[in-house]
Coordinates of C-alpha atoms in Angstrom, one line a residue:
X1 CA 12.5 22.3 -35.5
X2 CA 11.3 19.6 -32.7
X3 CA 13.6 17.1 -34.5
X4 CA 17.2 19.7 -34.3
X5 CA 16.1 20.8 -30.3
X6 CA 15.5 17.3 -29.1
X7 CA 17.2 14.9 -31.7
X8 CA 14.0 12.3 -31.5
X9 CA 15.5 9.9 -34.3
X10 CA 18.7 9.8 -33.1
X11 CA 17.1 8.8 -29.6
X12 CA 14.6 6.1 -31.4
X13 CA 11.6 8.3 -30.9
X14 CA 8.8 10.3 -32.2
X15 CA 6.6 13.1 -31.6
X16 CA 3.4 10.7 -31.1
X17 CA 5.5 8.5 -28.7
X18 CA 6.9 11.8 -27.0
X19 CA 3.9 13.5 -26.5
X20 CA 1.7 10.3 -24.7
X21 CA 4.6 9.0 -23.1
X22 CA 4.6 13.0 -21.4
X23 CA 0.9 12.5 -20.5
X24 CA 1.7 9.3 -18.9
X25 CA 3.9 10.7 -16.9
X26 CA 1.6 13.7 -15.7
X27 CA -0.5 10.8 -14.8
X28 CA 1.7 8.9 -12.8
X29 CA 2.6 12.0 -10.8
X30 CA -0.9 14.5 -10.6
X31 CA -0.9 13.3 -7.1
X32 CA 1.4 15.5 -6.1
X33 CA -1.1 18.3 -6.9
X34 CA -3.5 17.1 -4.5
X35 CA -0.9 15.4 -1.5
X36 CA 1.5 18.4 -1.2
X37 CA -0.4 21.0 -0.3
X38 CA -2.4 19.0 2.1
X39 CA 0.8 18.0 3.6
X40 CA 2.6 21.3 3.9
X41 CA -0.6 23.2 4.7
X42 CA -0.2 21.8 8.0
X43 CA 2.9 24.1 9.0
X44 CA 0.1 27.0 8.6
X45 CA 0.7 27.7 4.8
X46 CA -2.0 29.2 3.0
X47 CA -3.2 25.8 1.0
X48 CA -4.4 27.6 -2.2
X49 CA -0.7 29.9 -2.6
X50 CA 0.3 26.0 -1.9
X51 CA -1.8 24.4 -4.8
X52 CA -0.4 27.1 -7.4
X53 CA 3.1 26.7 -6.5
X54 CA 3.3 22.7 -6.5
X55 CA 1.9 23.2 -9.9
X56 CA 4.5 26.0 -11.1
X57 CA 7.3 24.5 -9.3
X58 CA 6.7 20.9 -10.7
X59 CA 6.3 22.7 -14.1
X60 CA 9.1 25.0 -14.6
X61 CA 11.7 22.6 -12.9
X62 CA 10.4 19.7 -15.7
X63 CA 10.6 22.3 -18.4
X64 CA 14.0 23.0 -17.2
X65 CA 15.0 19.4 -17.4
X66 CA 13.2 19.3 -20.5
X67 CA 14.4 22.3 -22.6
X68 CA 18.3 22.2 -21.2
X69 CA 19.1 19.0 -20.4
X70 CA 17.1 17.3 -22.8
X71 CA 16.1 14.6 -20.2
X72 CA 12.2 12.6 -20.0
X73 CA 12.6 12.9 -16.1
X74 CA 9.4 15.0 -14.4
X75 CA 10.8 17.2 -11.4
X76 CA 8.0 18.5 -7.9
X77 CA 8.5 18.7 -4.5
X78 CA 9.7 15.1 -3.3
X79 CA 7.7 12.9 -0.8
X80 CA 9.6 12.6 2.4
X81 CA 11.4 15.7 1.9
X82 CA 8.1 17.5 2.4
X83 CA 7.3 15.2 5.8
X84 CA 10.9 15.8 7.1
X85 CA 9.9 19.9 6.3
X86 CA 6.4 20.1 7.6
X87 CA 6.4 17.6 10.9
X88 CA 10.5 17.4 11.9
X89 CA 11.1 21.0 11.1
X90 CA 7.9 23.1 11.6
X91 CA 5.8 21.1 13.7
X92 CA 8.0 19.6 16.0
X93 CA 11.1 21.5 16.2
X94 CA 9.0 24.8 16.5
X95 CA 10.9 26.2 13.5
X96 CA 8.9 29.1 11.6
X97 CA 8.1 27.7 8.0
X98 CA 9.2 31.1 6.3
X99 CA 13.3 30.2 8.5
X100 CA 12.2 26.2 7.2
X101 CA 12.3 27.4 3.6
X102 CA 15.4 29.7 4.3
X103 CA 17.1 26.1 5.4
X104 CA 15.9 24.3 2.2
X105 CA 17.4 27.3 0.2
X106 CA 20.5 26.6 1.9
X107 CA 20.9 22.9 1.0
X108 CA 19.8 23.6 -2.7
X109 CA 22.9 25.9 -3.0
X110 CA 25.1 23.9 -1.2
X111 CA 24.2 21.1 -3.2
X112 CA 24.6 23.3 -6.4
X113 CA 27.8 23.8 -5.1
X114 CA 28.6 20.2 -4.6
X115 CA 27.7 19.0 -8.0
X116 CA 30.0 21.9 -9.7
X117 CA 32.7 21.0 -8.0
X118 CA 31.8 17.3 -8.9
X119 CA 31.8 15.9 -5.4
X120 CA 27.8 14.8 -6.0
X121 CA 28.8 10.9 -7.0
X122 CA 31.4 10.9 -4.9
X123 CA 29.5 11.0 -1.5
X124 CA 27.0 9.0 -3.0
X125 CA 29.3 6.3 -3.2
X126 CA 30.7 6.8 0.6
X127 CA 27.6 6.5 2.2
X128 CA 26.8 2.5 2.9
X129 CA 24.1 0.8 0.7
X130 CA 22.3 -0.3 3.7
X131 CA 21.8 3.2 4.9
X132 CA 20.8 4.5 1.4
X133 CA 18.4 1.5 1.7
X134 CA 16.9 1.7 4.9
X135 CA 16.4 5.3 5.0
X136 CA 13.8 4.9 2.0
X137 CA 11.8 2.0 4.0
X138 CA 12.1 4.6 7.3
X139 CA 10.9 7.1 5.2
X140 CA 8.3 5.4 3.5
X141 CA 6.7 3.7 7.1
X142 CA 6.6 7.6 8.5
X143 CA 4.6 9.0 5.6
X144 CA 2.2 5.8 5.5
X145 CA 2.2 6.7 9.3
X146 CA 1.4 9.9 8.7
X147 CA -1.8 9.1 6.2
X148 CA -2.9 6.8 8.8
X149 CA -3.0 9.8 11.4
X150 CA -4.6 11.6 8.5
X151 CA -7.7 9.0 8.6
X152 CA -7.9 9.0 11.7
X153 CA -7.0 5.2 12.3
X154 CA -4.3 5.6 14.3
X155 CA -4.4 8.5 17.5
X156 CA -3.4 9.2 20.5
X157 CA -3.2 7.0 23.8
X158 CA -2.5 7.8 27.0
X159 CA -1.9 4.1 28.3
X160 CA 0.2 3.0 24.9
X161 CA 1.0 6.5 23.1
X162 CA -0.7 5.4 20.2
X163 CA -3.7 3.2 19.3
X164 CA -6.6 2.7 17.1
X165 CA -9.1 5.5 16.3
X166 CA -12.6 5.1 15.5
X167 CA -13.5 3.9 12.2
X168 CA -15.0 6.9 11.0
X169 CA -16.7 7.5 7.3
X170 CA -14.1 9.5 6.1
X171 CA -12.2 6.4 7.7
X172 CA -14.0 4.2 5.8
X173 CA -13.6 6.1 2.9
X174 CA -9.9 6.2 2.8
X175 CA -9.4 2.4 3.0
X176 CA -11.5 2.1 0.3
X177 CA -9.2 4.7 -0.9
X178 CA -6.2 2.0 -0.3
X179 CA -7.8 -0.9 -1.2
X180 CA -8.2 1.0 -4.8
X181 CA -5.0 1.3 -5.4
X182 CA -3.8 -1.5 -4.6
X183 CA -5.8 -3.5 -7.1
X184 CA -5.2 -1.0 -9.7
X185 CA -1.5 -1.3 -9.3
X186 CA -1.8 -5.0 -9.3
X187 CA -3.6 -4.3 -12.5
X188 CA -0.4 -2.0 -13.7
X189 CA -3.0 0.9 -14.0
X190 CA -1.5 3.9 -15.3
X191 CA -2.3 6.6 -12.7
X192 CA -3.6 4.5 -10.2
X193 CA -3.0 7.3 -7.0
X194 CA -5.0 9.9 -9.0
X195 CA -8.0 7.4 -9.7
X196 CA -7.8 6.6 -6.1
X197 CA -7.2 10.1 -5.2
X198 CA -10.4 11.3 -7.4
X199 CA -12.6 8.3 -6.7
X200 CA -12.5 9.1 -3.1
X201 CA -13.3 12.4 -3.3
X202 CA -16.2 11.7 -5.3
X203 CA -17.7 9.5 -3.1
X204 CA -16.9 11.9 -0.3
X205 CA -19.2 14.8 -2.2
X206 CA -21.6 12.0 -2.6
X207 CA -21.7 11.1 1.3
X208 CA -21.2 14.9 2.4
X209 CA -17.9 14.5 3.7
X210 CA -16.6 17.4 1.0
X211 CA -19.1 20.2 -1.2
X212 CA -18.9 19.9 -4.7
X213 CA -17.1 22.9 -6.1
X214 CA -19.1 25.8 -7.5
X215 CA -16.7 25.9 -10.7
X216 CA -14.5 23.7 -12.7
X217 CA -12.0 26.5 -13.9
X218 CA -10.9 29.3 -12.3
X219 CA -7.7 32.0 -12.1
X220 CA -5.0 29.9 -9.6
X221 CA -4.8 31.8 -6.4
X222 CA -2.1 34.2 -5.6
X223 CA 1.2 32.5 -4.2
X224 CA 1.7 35.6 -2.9
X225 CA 1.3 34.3 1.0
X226 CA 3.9 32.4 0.8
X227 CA 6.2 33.1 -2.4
X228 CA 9.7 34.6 -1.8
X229 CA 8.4 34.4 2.0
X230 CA 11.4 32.7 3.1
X231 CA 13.8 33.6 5.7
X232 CA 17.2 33.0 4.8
X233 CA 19.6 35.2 7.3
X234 CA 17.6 33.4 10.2
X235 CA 18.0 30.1 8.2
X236 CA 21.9 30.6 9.0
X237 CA 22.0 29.1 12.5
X238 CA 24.6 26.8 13.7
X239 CA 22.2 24.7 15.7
X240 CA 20.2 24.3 11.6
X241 CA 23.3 22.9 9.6
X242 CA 22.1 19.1 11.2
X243 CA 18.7 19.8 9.2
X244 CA 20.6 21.5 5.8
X245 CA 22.9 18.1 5.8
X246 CA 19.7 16.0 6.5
X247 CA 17.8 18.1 3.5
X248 CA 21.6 17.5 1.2
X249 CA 21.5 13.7 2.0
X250 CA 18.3 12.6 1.5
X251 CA 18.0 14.6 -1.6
X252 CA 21.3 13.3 -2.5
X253 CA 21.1 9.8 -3.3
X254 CA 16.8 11.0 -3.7
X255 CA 17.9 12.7 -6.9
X256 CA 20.8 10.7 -8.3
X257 CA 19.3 7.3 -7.8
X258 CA 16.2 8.2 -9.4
X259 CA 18.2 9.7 -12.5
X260 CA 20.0 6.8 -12.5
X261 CA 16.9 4.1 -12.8
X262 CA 15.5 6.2 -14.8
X263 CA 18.3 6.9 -17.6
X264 CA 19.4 3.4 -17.4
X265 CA 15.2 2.5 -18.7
X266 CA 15.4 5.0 -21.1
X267 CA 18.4 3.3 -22.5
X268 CA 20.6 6.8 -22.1
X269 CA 23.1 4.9 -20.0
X270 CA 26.6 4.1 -21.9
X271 CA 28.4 0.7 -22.2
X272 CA 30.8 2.3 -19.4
X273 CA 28.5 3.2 -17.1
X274 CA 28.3 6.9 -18.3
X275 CA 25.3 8.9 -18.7
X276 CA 25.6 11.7 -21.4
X277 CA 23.9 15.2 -20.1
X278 CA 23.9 13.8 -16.5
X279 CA 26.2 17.1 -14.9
X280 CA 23.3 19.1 -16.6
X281 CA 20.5 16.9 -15.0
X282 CA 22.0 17.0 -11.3
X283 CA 22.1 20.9 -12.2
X284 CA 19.2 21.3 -13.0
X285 CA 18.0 19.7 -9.6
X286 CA 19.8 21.7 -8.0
X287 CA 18.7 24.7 -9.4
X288 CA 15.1 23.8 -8.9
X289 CA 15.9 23.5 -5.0
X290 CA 17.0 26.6 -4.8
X291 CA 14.1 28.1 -7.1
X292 CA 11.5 26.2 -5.1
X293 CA 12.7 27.7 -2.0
X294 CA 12.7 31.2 -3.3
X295 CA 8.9 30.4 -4.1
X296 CA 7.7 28.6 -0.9
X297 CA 8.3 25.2 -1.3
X298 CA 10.2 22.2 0.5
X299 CA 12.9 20.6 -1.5
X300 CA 12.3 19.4 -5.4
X301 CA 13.6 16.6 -6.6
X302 CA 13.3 14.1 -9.6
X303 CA 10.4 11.8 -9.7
X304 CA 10.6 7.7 -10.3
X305 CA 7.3 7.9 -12.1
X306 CA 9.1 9.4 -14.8
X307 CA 9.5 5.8 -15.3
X308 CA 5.8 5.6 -16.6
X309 CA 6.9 7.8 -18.9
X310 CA 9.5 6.2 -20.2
X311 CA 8.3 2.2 -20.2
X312 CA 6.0 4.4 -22.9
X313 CA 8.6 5.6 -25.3
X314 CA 9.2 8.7 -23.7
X315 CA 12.9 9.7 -24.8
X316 CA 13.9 13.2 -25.0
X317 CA 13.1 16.0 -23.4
X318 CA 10.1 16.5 -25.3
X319 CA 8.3 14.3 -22.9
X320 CA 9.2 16.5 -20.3
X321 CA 7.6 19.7 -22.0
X322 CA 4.4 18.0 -22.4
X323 CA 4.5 16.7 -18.6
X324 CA 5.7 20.5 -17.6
X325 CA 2.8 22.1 -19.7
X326 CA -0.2 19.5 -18.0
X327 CA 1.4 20.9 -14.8
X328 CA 1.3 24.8 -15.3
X329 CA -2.1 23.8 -16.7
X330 CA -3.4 21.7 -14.0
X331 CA -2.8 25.1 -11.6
X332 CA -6.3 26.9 -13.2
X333 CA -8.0 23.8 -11.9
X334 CA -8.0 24.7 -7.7
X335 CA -11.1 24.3 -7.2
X336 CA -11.3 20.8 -7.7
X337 CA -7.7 21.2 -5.5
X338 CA -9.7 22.4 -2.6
X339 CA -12.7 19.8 -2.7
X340 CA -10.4 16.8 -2.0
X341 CA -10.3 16.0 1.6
X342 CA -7.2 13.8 3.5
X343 CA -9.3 11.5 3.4
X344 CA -8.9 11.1 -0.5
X345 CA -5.1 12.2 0.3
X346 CA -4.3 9.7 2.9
X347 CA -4.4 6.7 0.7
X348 CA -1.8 8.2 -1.6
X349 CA 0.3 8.6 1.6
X350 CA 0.0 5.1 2.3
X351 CA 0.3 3.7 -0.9
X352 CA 4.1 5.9 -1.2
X353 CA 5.1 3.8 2.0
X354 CA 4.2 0.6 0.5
X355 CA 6.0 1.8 -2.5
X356 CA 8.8 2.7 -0.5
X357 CA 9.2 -0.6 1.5
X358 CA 10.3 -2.4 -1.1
X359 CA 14.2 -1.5 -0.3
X360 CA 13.6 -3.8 3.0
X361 CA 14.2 -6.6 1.2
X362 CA 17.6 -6.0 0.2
X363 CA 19.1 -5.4 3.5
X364 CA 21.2 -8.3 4.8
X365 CA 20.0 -8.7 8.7
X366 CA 22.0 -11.4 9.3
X367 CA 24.7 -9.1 8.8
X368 CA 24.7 -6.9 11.9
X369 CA 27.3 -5.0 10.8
X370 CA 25.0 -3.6 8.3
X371 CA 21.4 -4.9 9.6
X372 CA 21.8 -3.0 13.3
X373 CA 22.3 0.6 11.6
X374 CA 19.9 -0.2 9.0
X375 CA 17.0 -1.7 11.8
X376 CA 17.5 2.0 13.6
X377 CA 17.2 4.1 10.9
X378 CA 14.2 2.8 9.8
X379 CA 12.6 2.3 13.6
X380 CA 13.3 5.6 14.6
X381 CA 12.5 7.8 11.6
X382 CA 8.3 6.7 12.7
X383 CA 8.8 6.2 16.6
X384 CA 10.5 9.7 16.8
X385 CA 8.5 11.0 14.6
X386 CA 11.4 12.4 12.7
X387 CA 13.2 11.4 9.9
X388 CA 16.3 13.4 10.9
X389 CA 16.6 11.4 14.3
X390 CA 16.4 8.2 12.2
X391 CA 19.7 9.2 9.9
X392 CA 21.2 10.3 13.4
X393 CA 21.2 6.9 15.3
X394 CA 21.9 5.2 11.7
X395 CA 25.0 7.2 10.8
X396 CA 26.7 7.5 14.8
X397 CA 25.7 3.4 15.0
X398 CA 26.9 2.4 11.7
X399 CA 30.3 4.4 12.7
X400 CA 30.6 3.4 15.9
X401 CA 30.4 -0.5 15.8
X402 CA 33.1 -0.3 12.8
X403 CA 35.6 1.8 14.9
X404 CA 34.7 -0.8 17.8
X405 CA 35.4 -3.5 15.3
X406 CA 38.7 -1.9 14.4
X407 CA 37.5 -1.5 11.1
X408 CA 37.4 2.4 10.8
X409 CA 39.1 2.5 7.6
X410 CA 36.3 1.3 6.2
X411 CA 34.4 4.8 7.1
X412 CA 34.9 7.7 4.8
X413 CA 35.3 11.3 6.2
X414 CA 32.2 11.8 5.0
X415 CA 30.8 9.3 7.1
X416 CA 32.6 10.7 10.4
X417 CA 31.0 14.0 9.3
X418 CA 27.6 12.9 9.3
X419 CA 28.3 10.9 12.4
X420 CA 29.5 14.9 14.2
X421 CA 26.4 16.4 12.5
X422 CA 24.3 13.6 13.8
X423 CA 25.6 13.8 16.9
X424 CA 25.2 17.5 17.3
X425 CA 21.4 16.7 15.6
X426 CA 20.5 14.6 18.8
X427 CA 22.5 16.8 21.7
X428 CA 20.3 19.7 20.5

């Protein structure tokens, strides 16, 4: 039956290769159990309806992928997405989390929208390299930001705006955190943030800086607080559209890239350029959007450590059921959930920016056509503390120097929308 679903031969797999390569994944990614919540907590989200729903979220929308597109690729609640939802949206725009959730809700169908009609690839392709570039380095440098706030390394100063905080235990803790998985990536250790992750909080029980839980096992607790919470009627605000496109764009070339990488790994990628099942992939993400939202979650999108998965043999989307299953599973263990502490969580943060940083390389700064929009994208997205206000200045500069160049041909009209939205983004 396994072999007429998912069609392992005719993919060059098997069930033994399917089902590790699925646990390799889970590996890769079990972070995101511990990170999300954490993160998203901080918007005043009840952190054990969190916990539950990252797990069912992550493992419906991989099952999804699994059972009806028939694709290895592991879907949760993306990094970056979830920091341009809890501290651009919530924390610093004063928007409730229930009208937050209304707004991601609103990009997921939009998006679903999109990729019906086909458009999806399309605006990919309009949208400069150097942009799609730098805003994963300016993402990345805000989240590592964020986990270094999280340790308590970098604070508050009156005399610079920020400086160096105390070096703490739980300080201490956390770079040992980071110095972890550093070494164990260097080492190509499977699951590296997870070890870190569960190292740290170990030695946190150990020094008192966390209790150890009472119990291993327990029912998940009740998503209630926060499932189909969200506020969509107050999500339709003209003043929010800036923060829908922000959500559509970074989730955008998030999604497709990564399915991209990923297929083209897996060997699903045709000898002209086509990838078979791909409508159904980018549907699928869309779908989980919107199904995320209606359950209390920032945006979900596919995850690179799917790689993992695949650089094991993972080829169908029988890896995907395994990965989905180790997730719904992985919600009856919240206790252990709730013992971590940010300081265990911050290193992961971290260790996503460095991940994240590797795009710098590829943008040409001689080039200041295409280094000057990049440089302020990725300077602004941590100094403004908003990843939003970074895509602003990088879409209106990018724009502007080509029409002051005479060269606004080369912009798209998708690139003169953004450059309106962004504009609107920073009047308001």
């Amino acid at each position: 039956m396994l072999e007429r679903f998912f069609h392992l031969e005719a993919h060059g797999s098997c069930l033994r290769n399917e089902i590790l390569a699925g646990i390799t994944t889970f590996l890769a990614a079990a972070y995101i159990i511990f990170v999300h919540p954490d993160m998203l907590a901080a918007t005043g989200m009840d952190k054990g309806a969190l916990t539950t729903i990252t797990c069912l979220v992550a493992g419906l929308a991989t099952l999804l992928m699994a059972l009806w597109a028939n694709s290895p690729i592991m879907m949760a609640p993306g990094m970056g997405l979830n920091a341009f939802f809890t501290y651009t949206l919530v924390l610093q725009r004063q928007i409730p989390w229930q009208t937050a959730l209304g707004i991601v809700f609103l990009s997921g169908i939009f998006f679903l929208i999109l990729t019906w009609l086909g458009f999806r690839e399309r605006i990919l392709r309009a949208i400069p390299v150097c942009l799609q570039q730098a805003t994963a380095v300016g993402i990345g440098l805000f989240i590592a930001f964020i986990g270094l706030q999280n340790l308590g390394l970098i604070v508050g100063n009156p005399a610079t705006l920020i400086g160096l905080g105390s070096i703490s235990r739980g300080a201490m803790l956390g770079l040992f955190g980071v110095l972890l998985a550093i070494l164990l990536e260097i080492r190509r250790v499977r699951g590296a943030l997870l070890i870190s992750i569960l190292s740290v909080t170990l030695l946190a029980i150990i020094s008192g800086e966390t209790r150890l839980p009472e119990t291993l096992i327990a029912l998940p607790p009740s998503p209630a607080p926060i499932a189909f919470k969200l506020d969509i009627a107050g999500a339709i605000n003209l003043s929010f559209w800036s923060a829908i496109f922000t959500f559509m764009f970074m989730d955008l070339f998030d999604s497709l890239g990564t399915l991209l990488a990923v297929c083209r790994e897996a060997g699903m990628v045709r000898e002209d350029g086509r990838i078979p099942g791909l409508p159904r992939m980018l549907t699928a993400d869309a779908l989980a959007t919107v199904g995320g939202a209606v359950l209390g979650t920032s945006t979900t999108t596919a995850y690179l450590e799917s790689a993992s998965g695949v650089s094991d043999g993972g080829r169908t989307g029988l890896t995907g059921v395994v990965t989905g299953l180790l997730f719904l599973l992985a919600a009856f263990f919240s206790p252990i959930v709730s013992t971590v502490p940010s300081c265990a969580t911050a290193p992961a943060l971290i260790m996503v920016g460095i991940f994240m940083m590797r795009g710098v390389a590829q943008i040409d700064f001689y080039d200041f056509e295409e280094g000057a929009p990049a440089f302020l994208t990725i300077l602004f997205m941590p100094l403004a503390y908003s990843i939003s206000t970074g895509l602003a200045f990088g879409f209106l500069s990018y724009v502007l120097i080509k029409v002051l160049l005479g060269k606004w041909r080369q912009c798209s009209p998708f690139l003169y929308g953004a450059a309106v939205l962004s504009l609107i983004s920073l009047y308001n």
